[in-house]
Short mmCIF file of C-alpha atoms in Angstrom, two decimals:
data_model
loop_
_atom_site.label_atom_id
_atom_site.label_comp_id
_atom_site.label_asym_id
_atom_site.label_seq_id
_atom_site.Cartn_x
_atom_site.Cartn_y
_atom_site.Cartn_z
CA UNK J 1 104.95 38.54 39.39
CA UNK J 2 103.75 41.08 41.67
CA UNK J 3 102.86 44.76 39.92
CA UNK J 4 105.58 46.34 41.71
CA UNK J 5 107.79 44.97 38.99
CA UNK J 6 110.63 44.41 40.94
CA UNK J 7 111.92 41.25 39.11
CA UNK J 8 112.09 43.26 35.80
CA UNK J 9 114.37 45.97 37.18
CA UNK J 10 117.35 44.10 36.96
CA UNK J 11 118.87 46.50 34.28
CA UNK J 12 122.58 48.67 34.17
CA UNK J 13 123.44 51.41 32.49
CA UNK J 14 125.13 49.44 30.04
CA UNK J 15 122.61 46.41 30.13
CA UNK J 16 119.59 45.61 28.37
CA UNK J 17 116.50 45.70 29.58
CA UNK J 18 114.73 42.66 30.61
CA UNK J 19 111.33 43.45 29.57
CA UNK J 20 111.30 45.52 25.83
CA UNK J 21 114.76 44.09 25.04
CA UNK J 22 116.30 47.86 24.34
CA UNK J 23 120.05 48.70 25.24
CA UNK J 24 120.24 51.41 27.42
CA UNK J 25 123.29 54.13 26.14
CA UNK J 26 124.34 57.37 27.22
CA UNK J 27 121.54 59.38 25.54
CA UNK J 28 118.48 61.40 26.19
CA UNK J 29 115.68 59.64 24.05
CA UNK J 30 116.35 55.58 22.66
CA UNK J 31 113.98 54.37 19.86
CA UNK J 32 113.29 50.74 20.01
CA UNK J 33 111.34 48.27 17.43
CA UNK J 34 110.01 45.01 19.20
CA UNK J 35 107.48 42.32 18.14
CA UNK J 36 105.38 40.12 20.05
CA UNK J 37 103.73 36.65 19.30
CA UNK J 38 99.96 36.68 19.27
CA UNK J 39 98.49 36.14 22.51
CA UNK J 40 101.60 37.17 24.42
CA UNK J 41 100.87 38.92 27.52
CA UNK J 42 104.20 40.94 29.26
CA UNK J 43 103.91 40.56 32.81
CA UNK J 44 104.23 43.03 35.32
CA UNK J 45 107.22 45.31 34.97
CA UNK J 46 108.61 49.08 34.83
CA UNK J 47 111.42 50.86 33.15
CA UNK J 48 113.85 53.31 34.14
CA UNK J 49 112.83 55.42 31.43
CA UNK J 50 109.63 56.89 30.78
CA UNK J 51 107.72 54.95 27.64
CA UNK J 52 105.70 56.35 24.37
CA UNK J 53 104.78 53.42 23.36
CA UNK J 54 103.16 52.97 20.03
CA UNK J 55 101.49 49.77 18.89
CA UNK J 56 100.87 48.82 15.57
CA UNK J 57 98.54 45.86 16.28
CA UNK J 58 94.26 46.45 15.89
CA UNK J 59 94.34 46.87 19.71
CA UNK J 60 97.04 46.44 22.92
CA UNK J 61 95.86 46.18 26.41
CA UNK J 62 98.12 47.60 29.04
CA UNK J 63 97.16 47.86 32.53
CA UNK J 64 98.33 50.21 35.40
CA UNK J 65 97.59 49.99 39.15
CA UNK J 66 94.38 51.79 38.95
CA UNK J 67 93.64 51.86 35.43
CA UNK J 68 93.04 49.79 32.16
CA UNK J 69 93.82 51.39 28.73
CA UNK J 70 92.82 50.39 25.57
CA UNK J 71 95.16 51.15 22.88
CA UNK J 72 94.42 51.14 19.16
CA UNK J 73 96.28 51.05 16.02
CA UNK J 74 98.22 54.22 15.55
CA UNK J 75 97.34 55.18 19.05
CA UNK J 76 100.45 56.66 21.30
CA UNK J 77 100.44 55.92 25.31
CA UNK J 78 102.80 57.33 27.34
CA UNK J 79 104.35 55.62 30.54
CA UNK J 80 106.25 58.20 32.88
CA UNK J 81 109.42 56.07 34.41
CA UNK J 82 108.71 53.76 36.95
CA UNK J 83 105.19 52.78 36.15
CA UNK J 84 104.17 49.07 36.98
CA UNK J 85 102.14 48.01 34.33
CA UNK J 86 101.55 44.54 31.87
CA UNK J 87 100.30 44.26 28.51
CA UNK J 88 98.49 41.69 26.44
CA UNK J 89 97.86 41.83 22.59
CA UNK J 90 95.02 39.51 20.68
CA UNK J 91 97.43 39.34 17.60
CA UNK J 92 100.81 39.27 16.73
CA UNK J 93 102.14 42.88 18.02
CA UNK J 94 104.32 45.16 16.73
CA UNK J 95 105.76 47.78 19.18
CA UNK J 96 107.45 51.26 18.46
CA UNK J 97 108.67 52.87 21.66
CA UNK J 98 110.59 55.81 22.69
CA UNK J 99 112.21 55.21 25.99
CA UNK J 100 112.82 58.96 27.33
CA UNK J 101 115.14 59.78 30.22
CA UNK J 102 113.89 61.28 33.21
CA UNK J 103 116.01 64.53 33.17
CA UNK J 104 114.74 65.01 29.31
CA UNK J 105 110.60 63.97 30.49
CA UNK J 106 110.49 67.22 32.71
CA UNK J 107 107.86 68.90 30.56
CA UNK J 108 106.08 65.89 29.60
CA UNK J 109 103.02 64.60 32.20
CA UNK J 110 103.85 62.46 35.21
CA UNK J 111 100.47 60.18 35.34
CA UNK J 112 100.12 57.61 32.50
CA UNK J 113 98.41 59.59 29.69
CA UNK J 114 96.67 58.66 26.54
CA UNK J 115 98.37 60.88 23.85
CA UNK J 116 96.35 63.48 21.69
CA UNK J 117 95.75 61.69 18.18
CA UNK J 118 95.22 63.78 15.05
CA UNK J 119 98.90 65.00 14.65
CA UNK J 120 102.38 63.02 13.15
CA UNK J 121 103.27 62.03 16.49
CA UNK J 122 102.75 58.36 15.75
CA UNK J 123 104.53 58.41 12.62
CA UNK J 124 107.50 60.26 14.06
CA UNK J 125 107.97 57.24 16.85
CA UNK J 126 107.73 54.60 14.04
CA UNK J 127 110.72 56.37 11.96
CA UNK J 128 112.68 57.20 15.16
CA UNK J 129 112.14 53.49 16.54
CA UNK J 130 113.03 52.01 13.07
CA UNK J 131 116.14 54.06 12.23
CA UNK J 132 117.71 54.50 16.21
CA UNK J 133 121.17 53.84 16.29
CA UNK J 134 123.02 55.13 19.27
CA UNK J 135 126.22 54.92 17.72
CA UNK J 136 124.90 57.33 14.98
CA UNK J 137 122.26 59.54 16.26
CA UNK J 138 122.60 62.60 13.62
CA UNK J 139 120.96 66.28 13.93
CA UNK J 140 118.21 65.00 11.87
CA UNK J 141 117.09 62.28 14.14
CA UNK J 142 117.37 64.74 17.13
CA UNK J 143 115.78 67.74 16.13
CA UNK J 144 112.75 64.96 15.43
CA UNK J 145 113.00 63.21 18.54
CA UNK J 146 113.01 66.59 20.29
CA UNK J 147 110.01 67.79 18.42
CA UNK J 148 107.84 64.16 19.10
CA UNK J 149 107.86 65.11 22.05
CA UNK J 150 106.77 68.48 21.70
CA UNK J 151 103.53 66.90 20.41
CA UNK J 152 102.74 64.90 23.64
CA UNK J 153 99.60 66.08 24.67
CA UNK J 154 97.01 64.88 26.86
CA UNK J 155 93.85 63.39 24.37
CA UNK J 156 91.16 61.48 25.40
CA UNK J 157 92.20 57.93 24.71
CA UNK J 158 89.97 54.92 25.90
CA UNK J 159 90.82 54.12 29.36
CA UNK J 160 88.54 52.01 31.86
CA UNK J 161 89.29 52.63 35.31
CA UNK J 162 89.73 49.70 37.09
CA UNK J 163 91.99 49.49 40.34
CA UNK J 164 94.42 46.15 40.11
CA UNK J 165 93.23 44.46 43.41
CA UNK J 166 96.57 43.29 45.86
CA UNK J 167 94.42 40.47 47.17
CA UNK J 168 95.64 37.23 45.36
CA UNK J 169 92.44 35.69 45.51
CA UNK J 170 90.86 38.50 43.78
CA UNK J 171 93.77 38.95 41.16
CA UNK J 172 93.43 35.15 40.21
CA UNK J 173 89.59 36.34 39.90
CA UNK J 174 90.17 39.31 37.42
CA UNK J 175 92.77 37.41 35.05
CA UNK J 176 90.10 34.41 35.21
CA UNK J 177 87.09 36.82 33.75
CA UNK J 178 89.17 38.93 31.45
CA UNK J 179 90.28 35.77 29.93
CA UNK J 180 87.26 34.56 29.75
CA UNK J 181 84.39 37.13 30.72
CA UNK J 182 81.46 34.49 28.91
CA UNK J 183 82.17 32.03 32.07
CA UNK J 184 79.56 32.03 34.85
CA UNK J 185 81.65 31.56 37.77
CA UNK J 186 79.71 32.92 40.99
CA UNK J 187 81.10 34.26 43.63
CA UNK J 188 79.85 31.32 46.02
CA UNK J 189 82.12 29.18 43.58
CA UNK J 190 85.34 31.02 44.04
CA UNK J 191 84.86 31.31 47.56
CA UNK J 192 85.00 27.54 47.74
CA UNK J 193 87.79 27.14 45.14
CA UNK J 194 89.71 29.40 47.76
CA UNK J 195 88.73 27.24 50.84
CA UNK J 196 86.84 30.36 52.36
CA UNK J 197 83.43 31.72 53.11
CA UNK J 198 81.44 33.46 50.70
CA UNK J 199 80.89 36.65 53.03
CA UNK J 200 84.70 36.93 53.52
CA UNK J 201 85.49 37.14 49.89
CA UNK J 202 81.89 39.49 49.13
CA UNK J 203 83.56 41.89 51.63
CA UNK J 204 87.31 41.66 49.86
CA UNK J 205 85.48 42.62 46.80
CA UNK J 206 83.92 45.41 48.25
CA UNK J 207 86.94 46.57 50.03
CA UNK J 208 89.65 46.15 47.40
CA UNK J 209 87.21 47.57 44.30
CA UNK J 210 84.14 49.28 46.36
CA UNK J 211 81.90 47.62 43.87
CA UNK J 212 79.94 44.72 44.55
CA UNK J 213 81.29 41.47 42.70
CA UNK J 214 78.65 41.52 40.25
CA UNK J 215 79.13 45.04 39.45
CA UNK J 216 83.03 44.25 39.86
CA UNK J 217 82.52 41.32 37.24
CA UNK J 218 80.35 43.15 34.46
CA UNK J 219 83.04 45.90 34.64
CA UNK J 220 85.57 43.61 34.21
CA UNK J 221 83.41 41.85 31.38
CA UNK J 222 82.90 45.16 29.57
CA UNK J 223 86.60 46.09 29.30
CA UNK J 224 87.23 43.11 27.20
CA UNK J 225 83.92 43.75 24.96
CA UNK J 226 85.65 47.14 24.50
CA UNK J 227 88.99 46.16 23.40
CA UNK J 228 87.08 43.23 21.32
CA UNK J 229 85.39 46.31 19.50
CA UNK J 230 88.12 48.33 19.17
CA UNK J 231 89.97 44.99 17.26
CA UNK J 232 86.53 45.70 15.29
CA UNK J 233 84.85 42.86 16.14
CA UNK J 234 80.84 43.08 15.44
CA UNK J 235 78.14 44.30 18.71
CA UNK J 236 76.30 41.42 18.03
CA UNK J 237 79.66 39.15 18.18
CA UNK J 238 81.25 40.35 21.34
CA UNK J 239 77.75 40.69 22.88
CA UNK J 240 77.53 37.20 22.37
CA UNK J 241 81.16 36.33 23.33
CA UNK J 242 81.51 38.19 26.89
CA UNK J 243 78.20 36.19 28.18
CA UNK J 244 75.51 38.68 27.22
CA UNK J 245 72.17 36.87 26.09
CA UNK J 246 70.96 39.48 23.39
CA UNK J 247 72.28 42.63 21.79
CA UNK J 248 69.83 45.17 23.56
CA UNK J 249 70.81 44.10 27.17
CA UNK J 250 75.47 44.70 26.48
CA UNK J 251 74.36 47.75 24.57
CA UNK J 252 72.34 49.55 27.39
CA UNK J 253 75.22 47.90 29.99
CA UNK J 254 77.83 49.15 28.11
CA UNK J 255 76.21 52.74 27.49
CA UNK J 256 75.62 52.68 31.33
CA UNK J 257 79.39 52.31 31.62
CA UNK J 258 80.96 54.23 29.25
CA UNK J 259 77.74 56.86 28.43
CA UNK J 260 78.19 55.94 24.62
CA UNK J 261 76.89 52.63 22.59
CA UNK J 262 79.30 50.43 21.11
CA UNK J 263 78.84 51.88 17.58
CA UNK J 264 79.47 55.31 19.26
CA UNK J 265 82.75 53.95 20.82
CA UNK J 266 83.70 51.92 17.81
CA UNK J 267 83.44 55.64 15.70
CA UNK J 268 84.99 57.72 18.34
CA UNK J 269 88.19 55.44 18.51
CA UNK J 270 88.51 55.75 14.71
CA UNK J 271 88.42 59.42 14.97
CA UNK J 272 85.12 59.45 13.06
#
């Protein structure tokens, strides 16, 4: 499926939609409950409605077009209307979502946003996802839902950006090392997997990403090390497991990327 997401907008008024499995009904905010298996990834799709999407799993990945964010437990990431984006969870996930209407998500931002942590937000979208009833939507459940979304503020989340490439060689590529980012696949040996010539797909790479493809691949590498730490996985561990071969070498990559170690990251998205 392409990121555009067109197959998934196949949704009425009165329908349900394709993707989260929430009814749509005449009303401003809809809370929804959903679970996942382990290892299921959501392909590419949008919603009519703009998403706060809560997960209750150690760690969700979603992507957008030009951006990878790293959700952890507790952690609230909202999803104006329209967005392309996929998801993928390590572990069996548990989702609590608010699906907002677009004429009620006027004062709320209109880029994907990591949500300011440190307030009830979170809690609020669990008890409004876990007690929504559009046939019975009291003053109670309103004046909340109003005031959840009062408390949508930009915070500093963990996001990695990292532009989806259109290419499909390149896509195949990216799934391929975020699967797996331990493999050492060259670029010489995709570019004769595709049936091309190395300098074609060196200059996709650069033109798609502006990185080079190593840099493009130890990026690509370090977003799942991060989302392996934020599931609290050990430095030495996901050193180990996205291909690096000692602890001192991913901890002075990863502080080049993200200007922090991995302890410093693992702290900061703990709120420590």
């Amino acid at each position: 499926m392409s990121p555009s997401g067109q197959d998934n907008k196949k949704q009425t008024a009165a329908g349900r939609d394709p993707v989260s499995g929430h009814v749509e009904a005449d009303v401003a905010i809809i809370g929804h409950a959903a679970s996942f298996a382990p290892g299921a990834s959501v392909l590419w799709h949008r919603h009519s409605r703009g998403q706060l999407a809560l997960t209750l799993a150690r760690v969700m990945r979603v992507e957008t077009l030009d951006k990878v964010w790293l959700v952890p437990r507790g952690s609230v990431l909202w999803l104006p209307a329209e967005t392309p984006h996929r998801s993928l969870a390590p572990e069996q996930r548990l989702m609590r979502s608010l699906y907002v209407r677009p004429d009620s998500a006027e004062s709320l931002p209109t880029a994907p946003t990591a949500v300011e942590q440190g307030t009830p937000l979170a809690d609020m979208v669990t008890w409004l996802a876990e007690t929504y009833d559009s046939d019975r939507l009291d003053k109670a459940w309103s004046t909340v839902a109003g005031a959840a979304l009062a408390l949508v503020r930009p915070g500093p989340g963990v996001s990695i950006r990292l532009p989806q490439p259109a290419d499909p060689a390149l896509a195949v590529i990216a799934d391929a090392v975020l699967a797996d980012p331990s493999a050492e696949i060259s670029l010489e040996d995709w570019a004769e997997r595709f049936g091309m010539a190395a300098r074609t797909l060196r200059r996709r790479v650069q033109a798609e990403t502006g990185l080079s493809y190593r840099d493009w691949r130890r990026i690509l590498g370090l977003t799942v090390a991060a989302e392996r730490l934020l599931a609290g996985g050990r430095v030495t561990d996901v050193a180990f497991e996205t291909g690096y071969a000692g602890t001192s070498a991913f901890v002075a990559a990863f502080r080049a990327a993200f200007q922090v170690t991995p302890g410093e990251f693992q702290r900061r998205a703990a709120g420590r």
